[in-house]
Each structure stands twice: as structure tokens, then as C-alpha cells.
């Protein structure tokens, strides 16, 4: 295959003396960007490819998905809708994520009790109630395949200052993501 060259125009430098490389360096940078973008498109390079090749960089961190950062399995603070507030508090405390999710018998997320909810409803009889009676119904949730940056945005822009989101698939919790998970991962 014959070697081809790309010739940039020689319109002189922007430097008033015409000596310092200014216009020529900018044109070379533009040409490099054009070639890089063309190759990205030609090879079908995706956000996933970028994240895999640059996981430690700021852009790679920004492209992480919720599923990459979420707590799963036994790390999720969950109790059944019949659980007592005492059980809910013990679960919330042991998981250290600032909340507990309330699920029905089918495993669907019904509601959430947060540290803030507890402060607002604190009374001598709160421990005698069921978790389902205290919970906030229909909490904000997020899907596992969403970018973690979107989860962070959702937490920041709810107007309520939430610090965690349950990650759901078909209404069932598959994980939980905390704002600190996003910050530790460099998403912000």
C-alpha cells in the first residue's frame, strides 16, 4: 500500500515575529483529533471500551455504571414489610448505609426508612411500630445499567438531599448505591 501524506497549509504563524510555532501547532492538534475521532468511529469504539482501557482516569470513572459500584446480596439493608422497627434499626445499623429498604413477600421494594426519617418520627412508641408503618413509600430508585454519574445527579437534584438509591430490576432491589461510593470512585 502506498504511503499517503496529509499536508497542512503553510499560512504562517500567529506569532507577531512569525517564528514561534502557534498556528502550525494548533492545526496539527486539530488534525490529530480528526484522525482519532475517525478511527474511533471506524473501529466502533464505545463508552464501554473507553472505560475498560482507562479505568483509573477521570473520564473512565465518569463512565462507570451503577452496577460497578453498588452493594449487593447480604450487603443490602433489607427487611420484610412485617418487620418490627427494632429489626429495621438493627439492619440499618449493621449495614451502615444510612437506610433500610422494606420489601414485600415477592421481594419488591415497597419503601425506605432513612436516618432522616428516623429523626423526623422519633418518639417513645416508634420501636413498637412495624417498619412498613414508618417507611417512605415509593422511594427514588435507579437501574443497574445507568451511569453512576446519573445516580449522583439524581441524589443531588431530588430537592431532598438523599444520599442513597436502591438499584432495582423489575421492582426488586438488586443493589444499593451510596453517594460516598460515587465520590470514592471519582465520579464527581
mmCIF file with all atom_site columns, C-alpha atoms in Angstrom:
data_model
loop_
_atom_site.group_PDB
_atom_site.id
_atom_site.type_symbol
_atom_site.label_atom_id
_atom_site.label_alt_id
_atom_site.label_comp_id
_atom_site.label_asym_id
_atom_site.label_entity_id
_atom_site.label_seq_id
_atom_site.pdbx_PDB_ins_code
_atom_site.Cartn_x
_atom_site.Cartn_y
_atom_site.Cartn_z
_atom_site.occupancy
_atom_site.B_iso_or_equiv
_atom_site.pdbx_formal_charge
_atom_site.auth_seq_id
_atom_site.auth_comp_id
_atom_site.auth_asym_id
_atom_site.auth_atom_id
_atom_site.pdbx_PDB_model_num
ATOM 1   C CA . UNK A 1 1   ? 0.000   0.000   0.000  1.00 0.00 ? 1   UNK A CA 1
ATOM 2   C CA . UNK A 1 2   ? 1.478   3.360   -0.955 1.00 0.00 ? 2   UNK A CA 1
ATOM 3   C CA . UNK A 1 3   ? 2.256   5.771   1.831  1.00 0.00 ? 3   UNK A CA 1
ATOM 4   C CA . UNK A 1 4   ? -0.015  8.796   1.835  1.00 0.00 ? 4   UNK A CA 1
ATOM 5   C CA . UNK A 1 5   ? 0.644   12.090  3.464  1.00 0.00 ? 5   UNK A CA 1
ATOM 6   C CA . UNK A 1 6   ? -1.548  14.888  4.706  1.00 0.00 ? 6   UNK A CA 1
ATOM 7   C CA . UNK A 1 7   ? -0.155  18.320  4.086  1.00 0.00 ? 7   UNK A CA 1
ATOM 8   C CA . UNK A 1 8   ? -1.246  21.149  6.329  1.00 0.00 ? 8   UNK A CA 1
ATOM 9   C CA . UNK A 1 9   ? -1.439  24.640  4.834  1.00 0.00 ? 9   UNK A CA 1
ATOM 10  C CA . UNK A 1 10  ? 1.559   26.852  5.427  1.00 0.00 ? 10  UNK A CA 1
ATOM 11  C CA . UNK A 1 11  ? -0.154  30.131  6.225  1.00 0.00 ? 11  UNK A CA 1
ATOM 12  C CA . UNK A 1 12  ? 2.489   31.363  8.605  1.00 0.00 ? 12  UNK A CA 1
ATOM 13  C CA . UNK A 1 13  ? 2.448   31.547  12.363 1.00 0.00 ? 13  UNK A CA 1
ATOM 14  C CA . UNK A 1 14  ? 0.246   33.752  14.534 1.00 0.00 ? 14  UNK A CA 1
ATOM 15  C CA . UNK A 1 15  ? 3.324   34.909  16.412 1.00 0.00 ? 15  UNK A CA 1
ATOM 16  C CA . UNK A 1 16  ? 3.966   38.592  15.513 1.00 0.00 ? 16  UNK A CA 1
ATOM 17  C CA . UNK A 1 17  ? 7.540   37.674  14.661 1.00 0.00 ? 17  UNK A CA 1
ATOM 18  C CA . UNK A 1 18  ? 6.424   34.699  12.560 1.00 0.00 ? 18  UNK A CA 1
ATOM 19  C CA . UNK A 1 19  ? 8.836   32.478  14.488 1.00 0.00 ? 19  UNK A CA 1
ATOM 20  C CA . UNK A 1 20  ? 7.085   30.751  17.397 1.00 0.00 ? 20  UNK A CA 1
ATOM 21  C CA . UNK A 1 21  ? 5.027   27.727  16.376 1.00 0.00 ? 21  UNK A CA 1
ATOM 22  C CA . UNK A 1 22  ? 1.451   28.814  17.108 1.00 0.00 ? 22  UNK A CA 1
ATOM 23  C CA . UNK A 1 23  ? -0.877  28.312  14.135 1.00 0.00 ? 23  UNK A CA 1
ATOM 24  C CA . UNK A 1 24  ? 1.007   25.237  12.959 1.00 0.00 ? 24  UNK A CA 1
ATOM 25  C CA . UNK A 1 25  ? 0.778   23.512  16.357 1.00 0.00 ? 25  UNK A CA 1
ATOM 26  C CA . UNK A 1 26  ? -2.955  24.238  16.590 1.00 0.00 ? 26  UNK A CA 1
ATOM 27  C CA . UNK A 1 27  ? -3.534  22.866  13.081 1.00 0.00 ? 27  UNK A CA 1
ATOM 28  C CA . UNK A 1 28  ? -1.562  19.736  13.971 1.00 0.00 ? 28  UNK A CA 1
ATOM 29  C CA . UNK A 1 29  ? -3.658  19.218  17.124 1.00 0.00 ? 29  UNK A CA 1
ATOM 30  C CA . UNK A 1 30  ? -6.872  19.593  15.107 1.00 0.00 ? 30  UNK A CA 1
ATOM 31  C CA . UNK A 1 31  ? -5.629  17.101  12.531 1.00 0.00 ? 31  UNK A CA 1
ATOM 32  C CA . UNK A 1 32  ? -4.729  14.636  15.293 1.00 0.00 ? 32  UNK A CA 1
ATOM 33  C CA . UNK A 1 33  ? -8.210  14.993  16.814 1.00 0.00 ? 33  UNK A CA 1
ATOM 34  C CA . UNK A 1 34  ? -9.851  14.428  13.425 1.00 0.00 ? 34  UNK A CA 1
ATOM 35  C CA . UNK A 1 35  ? -7.808  11.277  12.834 1.00 0.00 ? 35  UNK A CA 1
ATOM 36  C CA . UNK A 1 36  ? -8.542  9.962   16.346 1.00 0.00 ? 36  UNK A CA 1
ATOM 37  C CA . UNK A 1 37  ? -12.302 10.526  16.004 1.00 0.00 ? 37  UNK A CA 1
ATOM 38  C CA . UNK A 1 38  ? -12.346 8.901   12.560 1.00 0.00 ? 38  UNK A CA 1
ATOM 39  C CA . UNK A 1 39  ? -10.572 5.846   13.945 1.00 0.00 ? 39  UNK A CA 1
ATOM 40  C CA . UNK A 1 40  ? -12.945 5.678   16.941 1.00 0.00 ? 40  UNK A CA 1
ATOM 41  C CA . UNK A 1 41  ? -15.904 5.662   14.577 1.00 0.00 ? 41  UNK A CA 1
ATOM 42  C CA . UNK A 1 42  ? -14.321 3.225   12.136 1.00 0.00 ? 42  UNK A CA 1
ATOM 43  C CA . UNK A 1 43  ? -13.476 0.734   14.886 1.00 0.00 ? 43  UNK A CA 1
ATOM 44  C CA . UNK A 1 44  ? -16.843 1.193   16.657 1.00 0.00 ? 44  UNK A CA 1
ATOM 45  C CA . UNK A 1 45  ? -15.110 2.260   19.875 1.00 0.00 ? 45  UNK A CA 1
ATOM 46  C CA . UNK A 1 46  ? -17.764 2.635   22.616 1.00 0.00 ? 46  UNK A CA 1
ATOM 47  C CA . UNK A 1 47  ? -18.017 4.181   26.073 1.00 0.00 ? 47  UNK A CA 1
ATOM 48  C CA . UNK A 1 48  ? -17.576 0.687   27.494 1.00 0.00 ? 48  UNK A CA 1
ATOM 49  C CA . UNK A 1 49  ? -14.339 0.250   25.516 1.00 0.00 ? 49  UNK A CA 1
ATOM 50  C CA . UNK A 1 50  ? -13.104 3.604   26.786 1.00 0.00 ? 50  UNK A CA 1
ATOM 51  C CA . UNK A 1 51  ? -13.948 2.732   30.402 1.00 0.00 ? 51  UNK A CA 1
ATOM 52  C CA . UNK A 1 52  ? -12.160 -0.636  30.113 1.00 0.00 ? 52  UNK A CA 1
ATOM 53  C CA . UNK A 1 53  ? -9.000  0.924   28.696 1.00 0.00 ? 53  UNK A CA 1
ATOM 54  C CA . UNK A 1 54  ? -8.939  3.944   31.024 1.00 0.00 ? 54  UNK A CA 1
ATOM 55  C CA . UNK A 1 55  ? -10.475 2.741   34.315 1.00 0.00 ? 55  UNK A CA 1
ATOM 56  C CA . UNK A 1 56  ? -8.262  4.875   36.533 1.00 0.00 ? 56  UNK A CA 1
ATOM 57  C CA . UNK A 1 57  ? -8.716  8.153   34.730 1.00 0.00 ? 57  UNK A CA 1
ATOM 58  C CA . UNK A 1 58  ? -11.329 10.816  35.386 1.00 0.00 ? 58  UNK A CA 1
ATOM 59  C CA . UNK A 1 59  ? -13.212 10.064  32.167 1.00 0.00 ? 59  UNK A CA 1
ATOM 60  C CA . UNK A 1 60  ? -13.141 6.334   32.875 1.00 0.00 ? 60  UNK A CA 1
ATOM 61  C CA . UNK A 1 61  ? -14.510 6.948   36.375 1.00 0.00 ? 61  UNK A CA 1
ATOM 62  C CA . UNK A 1 62  ? -17.252 9.125   34.913 1.00 0.00 ? 62  UNK A CA 1
ATOM 63  C CA . UNK A 1 63  ? -18.298 6.235   32.648 1.00 0.00 ? 63  UNK A CA 1
ATOM 64  C CA . UNK A 1 64  ? -18.741 3.705   35.463 1.00 0.00 ? 64  UNK A CA 1
ATOM 65  C CA . UNK A 1 65  ? -22.186 2.192   35.793 1.00 0.00 ? 65  UNK A CA 1
ATOM 66  C CA . UNK A 1 66  ? -24.244 1.901   38.946 1.00 0.00 ? 66  UNK A CA 1
ATOM 67  C CA . UNK A 1 67  ? -23.730 -1.879  38.766 1.00 0.00 ? 67  UNK A CA 1
ATOM 68  C CA . UNK A 1 68  ? -19.956 -1.318  39.053 1.00 0.00 ? 68  UNK A CA 1
ATOM 69  C CA . UNK A 1 69  ? -20.312 0.459   42.416 1.00 0.00 ? 69  UNK A CA 1
ATOM 70  C CA . UNK A 1 70  ? -23.447 -0.879  44.092 1.00 0.00 ? 70  UNK A CA 1
ATOM 71  C CA . UNK A 1 71  ? -23.601 -3.021  47.224 1.00 0.00 ? 71  UNK A CA 1
ATOM 72  C CA . UNK A 1 72  ? -25.316 -6.355  46.570 1.00 0.00 ? 72  UNK A CA 1
ATOM 73  C CA . UNK A 1 73  ? -26.512 -9.510  48.301 1.00 0.00 ? 73  UNK A CA 1
ATOM 74  C CA . UNK A 1 74  ? -26.075 -9.558  52.062 1.00 0.00 ? 74  UNK A CA 1
ATOM 75  C CA . UNK A 1 75  ? -24.652 -6.022  51.977 1.00 0.00 ? 75  UNK A CA 1
ATOM 76  C CA . UNK A 1 76  ? -28.099 -4.628  51.134 1.00 0.00 ? 76  UNK A CA 1
ATOM 77  C CA . UNK A 1 77  ? -30.070 -3.341  54.126 1.00 0.00 ? 77  UNK A CA 1
ATOM 78  C CA . UNK A 1 78  ? -33.449 -5.025  53.602 1.00 0.00 ? 78  UNK A CA 1
ATOM 79  C CA . UNK A 1 79  ? -36.271 -6.200  55.867 1.00 0.00 ? 79  UNK A CA 1
ATOM 80  C CA . UNK A 1 80  ? -39.715 -7.591  55.158 1.00 0.00 ? 80  UNK A CA 1
ATOM 81  C CA . UNK A 1 81  ? -42.847 -5.480  55.460 1.00 0.00 ? 81  UNK A CA 1
ATOM 82  C CA . UNK A 1 82  ? -43.836 -7.298  58.663 1.00 0.00 ? 82  UNK A CA 1
ATOM 83  C CA . UNK A 1 83  ? -40.505 -6.495  60.367 1.00 0.00 ? 83  UNK A CA 1
ATOM 84  C CA . UNK A 1 84  ? -40.536 -4.523  63.581 1.00 0.00 ? 84  UNK A CA 1
ATOM 85  C CA . UNK A 1 85  ? -38.858 -1.143  63.771 1.00 0.00 ? 85  UNK A CA 1
ATOM 86  C CA . UNK A 1 86  ? -36.358 -2.711  66.151 1.00 0.00 ? 86  UNK A CA 1
ATOM 87  C CA . UNK A 1 87  ? -35.329 -5.211  63.440 1.00 0.00 ? 87  UNK A CA 1
ATOM 88  C CA . UNK A 1 88  ? -35.252 -2.421  60.850 1.00 0.00 ? 88  UNK A CA 1
ATOM 89  C CA . UNK A 1 89  ? -32.979 -0.310  63.076 1.00 0.00 ? 89  UNK A CA 1
ATOM 90  C CA . UNK A 1 90  ? -30.640 -3.229  63.722 1.00 0.00 ? 90  UNK A CA 1
ATOM 91  C CA . UNK A 1 91  ? -30.398 -3.948  59.991 1.00 0.00 ? 91  UNK A CA 1
ATOM 92  C CA . UNK A 1 92  ? -29.852 -0.274  59.163 1.00 0.00 ? 92  UNK A CA 1
ATOM 93  C CA . UNK A 1 93  ? -27.116 -0.024  61.779 1.00 0.00 ? 93  UNK A CA 1
ATOM 94  C CA . UNK A 1 94  ? -25.334 -3.224  60.768 1.00 0.00 ? 94  UNK A CA 1
ATOM 95  C CA . UNK A 1 95  ? -25.192 -2.335  57.039 1.00 0.00 ? 95  UNK A CA 1
ATOM 96  C CA . UNK A 1 96  ? -24.018 1.251   57.688 1.00 0.00 ? 96  UNK A CA 1
ATOM 97  C CA . UNK A 1 97  ? -25.590 2.788   54.571 1.00 0.00 ? 97  UNK A CA 1
ATOM 98  C CA . UNK A 1 98  ? -27.967 5.136   56.386 1.00 0.00 ? 98  UNK A CA 1
ATOM 99  C CA . UNK A 1 99  ? -31.171 3.382   55.387 1.00 0.00 ? 99  UNK A CA 1
ATOM 100 C CA . UNK A 1 100 ? -33.153 0.189   55.263 1.00 0.00 ? 100 UNK A CA 1
ATOM 101 C CA . UNK A 1 101 ? -35.374 -0.972  52.413 1.00 0.00 ? 101 UNK A CA 1
ATOM 102 C CA . UNK A 1 102 ? -38.745 -2.585  53.051 1.00 0.00 ? 102 UNK A CA 1
ATOM 103 C CA . UNK A 1 103 ? -39.728 -5.418  50.704 1.00 0.00 ? 103 UNK A CA 1
ATOM 104 C CA . UNK A 1 104 ? -42.918 -7.428  50.274 1.00 0.00 ? 104 UNK A CA 1
ATOM 105 C CA . UNK A 1 105 ? -43.167 -11.236 50.128 1.00 0.00 ? 105 UNK A CA 1
ATOM 106 C CA . UNK A 1 106 ? -42.426 -11.138 46.374 1.00 0.00 ? 106 UNK A CA 1
ATOM 107 C CA . UNK A 1 107 ? -39.171 -9.295  47.057 1.00 0.00 ? 107 UNK A CA 1
ATOM 108 C CA . UNK A 1 108 ? -40.382 -5.987  45.571 1.00 0.00 ? 108 UNK A CA 1
ATOM 109 C CA . UNK A 1 109 ? -39.222 -2.741  47.130 1.00 0.00 ? 109 UNK A CA 1
ATOM 110 C CA . UNK A 1 110 ? -42.135 -1.038  48.894 1.00 0.00 ? 110 UNK A CA 1
ATOM 111 C CA . UNK A 1 111 ? -40.360 1.734   50.734 1.00 0.00 ? 111 UNK A CA 1
ATOM 112 C CA . UNK A 1 112 ? -37.344 3.019   52.597 1.00 0.00 ? 112 UNK A CA 1
ATOM 113 C CA . UNK A 1 113 ? -36.524 4.286   56.055 1.00 0.00 ? 113 UNK A CA 1
ATOM 114 C CA . UNK A 1 114 ? -33.556 6.644   56.223 1.00 0.00 ? 114 UNK A CA 1
ATOM 115 C CA . UNK A 1 115 ? -31.654 8.171   59.111 1.00 0.00 ? 115 UNK A CA 1
ATOM 116 C CA . UNK A 1 116 ? -33.532 11.383  58.379 1.00 0.00 ? 116 UNK A CA 1
ATOM 117 C CA . UNK A 1 117 ? -36.895 9.596   58.514 1.00 0.00 ? 117 UNK A CA 1
ATOM 118 C CA . UNK A 1 118 ? -35.949 8.267   61.943 1.00 0.00 ? 118 UNK A CA 1
ATOM 119 C CA . UNK A 1 119 ? -35.105 11.723  63.246 1.00 0.00 ? 119 UNK A CA 1
ATOM 120 C CA . UNK A 1 120 ? -38.421 13.068  61.961 1.00 0.00 ? 120 UNK A CA 1
ATOM 121 C CA . UNK A 1 121 ? -40.547 10.303  63.505 1.00 0.00 ? 121 UNK A CA 1
ATOM 122 C CA . UNK A 1 122 ? -38.614 9.754   66.728 1.00 0.00 ? 122 UNK A CA 1
ATOM 123 C CA . UNK A 1 123 ? -40.970 9.070   69.612 1.00 0.00 ? 123 UNK A CA 1
ATOM 124 C CA . UNK A 1 124 ? -41.123 6.631   72.547 1.00 0.00 ? 124 UNK A CA 1
ATOM 125 C CA . UNK A 1 125 ? -43.512 4.337   70.650 1.00 0.00 ? 125 UNK A CA 1
ATOM 126 C CA . UNK A 1 126 ? -41.548 4.183   67.357 1.00 0.00 ? 126 UNK A CA 1
ATOM 127 C CA . UNK A 1 127 ? -39.946 0.874   68.379 1.00 0.00 ? 127 UNK A CA 1
ATOM 128 C CA . UNK A 1 128 ? -43.385 -0.695  68.814 1.00 0.00 ? 128 UNK A CA 1
ATOM 129 C CA . UNK A 1 129 ? -44.386 0.020   65.213 1.00 0.00 ? 129 UNK A CA 1
ATOM 130 C CA . UNK A 1 130 ? -43.840 -2.038  62.090 1.00 0.00 ? 130 UNK A CA 1
ATOM 131 C CA . UNK A 1 131 ? -41.259 -0.855  59.578 1.00 0.00 ? 131 UNK A CA 1
ATOM 132 C CA . UNK A 1 132 ? -43.954 -0.648  56.874 1.00 0.00 ? 132 UNK A CA 1
ATOM 133 C CA . UNK A 1 133 ? -45.880 1.884   59.001 1.00 0.00 ? 133 UNK A CA 1
ATOM 134 C CA . UNK A 1 134 ? -42.880 4.220   59.231 1.00 0.00 ? 134 UNK A CA 1
ATOM 135 C CA . UNK A 1 135 ? -41.361 3.837   55.749 1.00 0.00 ? 135 UNK A CA 1
ATOM 136 C CA . UNK A 1 136 ? -41.477 6.350   52.926 1.00 0.00 ? 136 UNK A CA 1
ATOM 137 C CA . UNK A 1 137 ? -43.385 4.645   50.123 1.00 0.00 ? 137 UNK A CA 1
ATOM 138 C CA . UNK A 1 138 ? -42.182 4.564   46.509 1.00 0.00 ? 138 UNK A CA 1
ATOM 139 C CA . UNK A 1 139 ? -38.610 5.741   47.109 1.00 0.00 ? 139 UNK A CA 1
ATOM 140 C CA . UNK A 1 140 ? -36.397 7.057   44.352 1.00 0.00 ? 140 UNK A CA 1
ATOM 141 C CA . UNK A 1 141 ? -34.626 4.172   42.658 1.00 0.00 ? 141 UNK A CA 1
ATOM 142 C CA . UNK A 1 142 ? -32.265 3.643   39.757 1.00 0.00 ? 142 UNK A CA 1
ATOM 143 C CA . UNK A 1 143 ? -31.489 0.885   37.254 1.00 0.00 ? 143 UNK A CA 1
ATOM 144 C CA . UNK A 1 144 ? -28.187 -1.046  37.368 1.00 0.00 ? 144 UNK A CA 1
ATOM 145 C CA . UNK A 1 145 ? -27.119 -0.154  33.814 1.00 0.00 ? 145 UNK A CA 1
ATOM 146 C CA . UNK A 1 146 ? -27.325 3.622   34.343 1.00 0.00 ? 146 UNK A CA 1
ATOM 147 C CA . UNK A 1 147 ? -24.111 5.638   34.626 1.00 0.00 ? 147 UNK A CA 1
ATOM 148 C CA . UNK A 1 148 ? -23.050 6.272   38.216 1.00 0.00 ? 148 UNK A CA 1
ATOM 149 C CA . UNK A 1 149 ? -22.819 9.968   37.317 1.00 0.00 ? 149 UNK A CA 1
ATOM 150 C CA . UNK A 1 150 ? -26.577 9.923   36.671 1.00 0.00 ? 150 UNK A CA 1
ATOM 151 C CA . UNK A 1 151 ? -27.150 8.286   40.073 1.00 0.00 ? 151 UNK A CA 1
ATOM 152 C CA . UNK A 1 152 ? -25.097 11.041  41.683 1.00 0.00 ? 152 UNK A CA 1
ATOM 153 C CA . UNK A 1 153 ? -27.087 13.645  39.772 1.00 0.00 ? 153 UNK A CA 1
ATOM 154 C CA . UNK A 1 154 ? -30.357 12.072  40.922 1.00 0.00 ? 154 UNK A CA 1
ATOM 155 C CA . UNK A 1 155 ? -29.215 12.118  44.547 1.00 0.00 ? 155 UNK A CA 1
ATOM 156 C CA . UNK A 1 156 ? -28.117 15.738  44.299 1.00 0.00 ? 156 UNK A CA 1
ATOM 157 C CA . UNK A 1 157 ? -31.180 17.054  42.463 1.00 0.00 ? 157 UNK A CA 1
ATOM 158 C CA . UNK A 1 158 ? -34.133 15.481  44.246 1.00 0.00 ? 158 UNK A CA 1
ATOM 159 C CA . UNK A 1 159 ? -34.585 18.524  46.435 1.00 0.00 ? 159 UNK A CA 1
ATOM 160 C CA . UNK A 1 160 ? -34.476 16.260  49.475 1.00 0.00 ? 160 UNK A CA 1
ATOM 161 C CA . UNK A 1 161 ? -30.737 15.686  49.713 1.00 0.00 ? 161 UNK A CA 1
ATOM 162 C CA . UNK A 1 162 ? -30.841 11.909  49.514 1.00 0.00 ? 162 UNK A CA 1
ATOM 163 C CA . UNK A 1 163 ? -27.590 10.016  49.894 1.00 0.00 ? 163 UNK A CA 1
ATOM 164 C CA . UNK A 1 164 ? -28.531 6.565   48.635 1.00 0.00 ? 164 UNK A CA 1
ATOM 165 C CA . UNK A 1 165 ? -30.604 4.900   45.953 1.00 0.00 ? 165 UNK A CA 1
ATOM 166 C CA . UNK A 1 166 ? -31.843 1.356   45.783 1.00 0.00 ? 166 UNK A CA 1
ATOM 167 C CA . UNK A 1 167 ? -30.941 -0.249  42.485 1.00 0.00 ? 167 UNK A CA 1
ATOM 168 C CA . UNK A 1 168 ? -33.943 -2.138  41.147 1.00 0.00 ? 168 UNK A CA 1
ATOM 169 C CA . UNK A 1 169 ? -34.692 -4.514  38.323 1.00 0.00 ? 169 UNK A CA 1
ATOM 170 C CA . UNK A 1 170 ? -38.387 -5.222  37.696 1.00 0.00 ? 170 UNK A CA 1
ATOM 171 C CA . UNK A 1 171 ? -39.251 -3.604  41.033 1.00 0.00 ? 171 UNK A CA 1
ATOM 172 C CA . UNK A 1 172 ? -36.912 -5.845  43.022 1.00 0.00 ? 172 UNK A CA 1
ATOM 173 C CA . UNK A 1 173 ? -33.785 -4.482  44.710 1.00 0.00 ? 173 UNK A CA 1
ATOM 174 C CA . UNK A 1 174 ? -30.572 -5.874  43.226 1.00 0.00 ? 174 UNK A CA 1
ATOM 175 C CA . UNK A 1 175 ? -28.265 -3.402  44.954 1.00 0.00 ? 175 UNK A CA 1
ATOM 176 C CA . UNK A 1 176 ? -27.896 -0.070  46.671 1.00 0.00 ? 176 UNK A CA 1
ATOM 177 C CA . UNK A 1 177 ? -25.567 2.802   45.825 1.00 0.00 ? 177 UNK A CA 1
ATOM 178 C CA . UNK A 1 178 ? -24.492 5.467   48.292 1.00 0.00 ? 178 UNK A CA 1
ATOM 179 C CA . UNK A 1 179 ? -23.224 8.937   47.433 1.00 0.00 ? 179 UNK A CA 1
ATOM 180 C CA . UNK A 1 180 ? -19.910 8.028   49.090 1.00 0.00 ? 180 UNK A CA 1
ATOM 181 C CA . UNK A 1 181 ? -19.494 5.129   46.637 1.00 0.00 ? 181 UNK A CA 1
ATOM 182 C CA . UNK A 1 182 ? -19.676 7.661   43.789 1.00 0.00 ? 182 UNK A CA 1
ATOM 183 C CA . UNK A 1 183 ? -17.257 10.053  45.470 1.00 0.00 ? 183 UNK A CA 1
ATOM 184 C CA . UNK A 1 184 ? -14.724 7.297   46.273 1.00 0.00 ? 184 UNK A CA 1
ATOM 185 C CA . UNK A 1 185 ? -14.854 6.131   42.647 1.00 0.00 ? 185 UNK A CA 1
ATOM 186 C CA . UNK A 1 186 ? -14.109 9.649   41.393 1.00 0.00 ? 186 UNK A CA 1
ATOM 187 C CA . UNK A 1 187 ? -17.467 10.064  39.653 1.00 0.00 ? 187 UNK A CA 1
ATOM 188 C CA . UNK A 1 188 ? -17.913 13.599  40.978 1.00 0.00 ? 188 UNK A CA 1
#
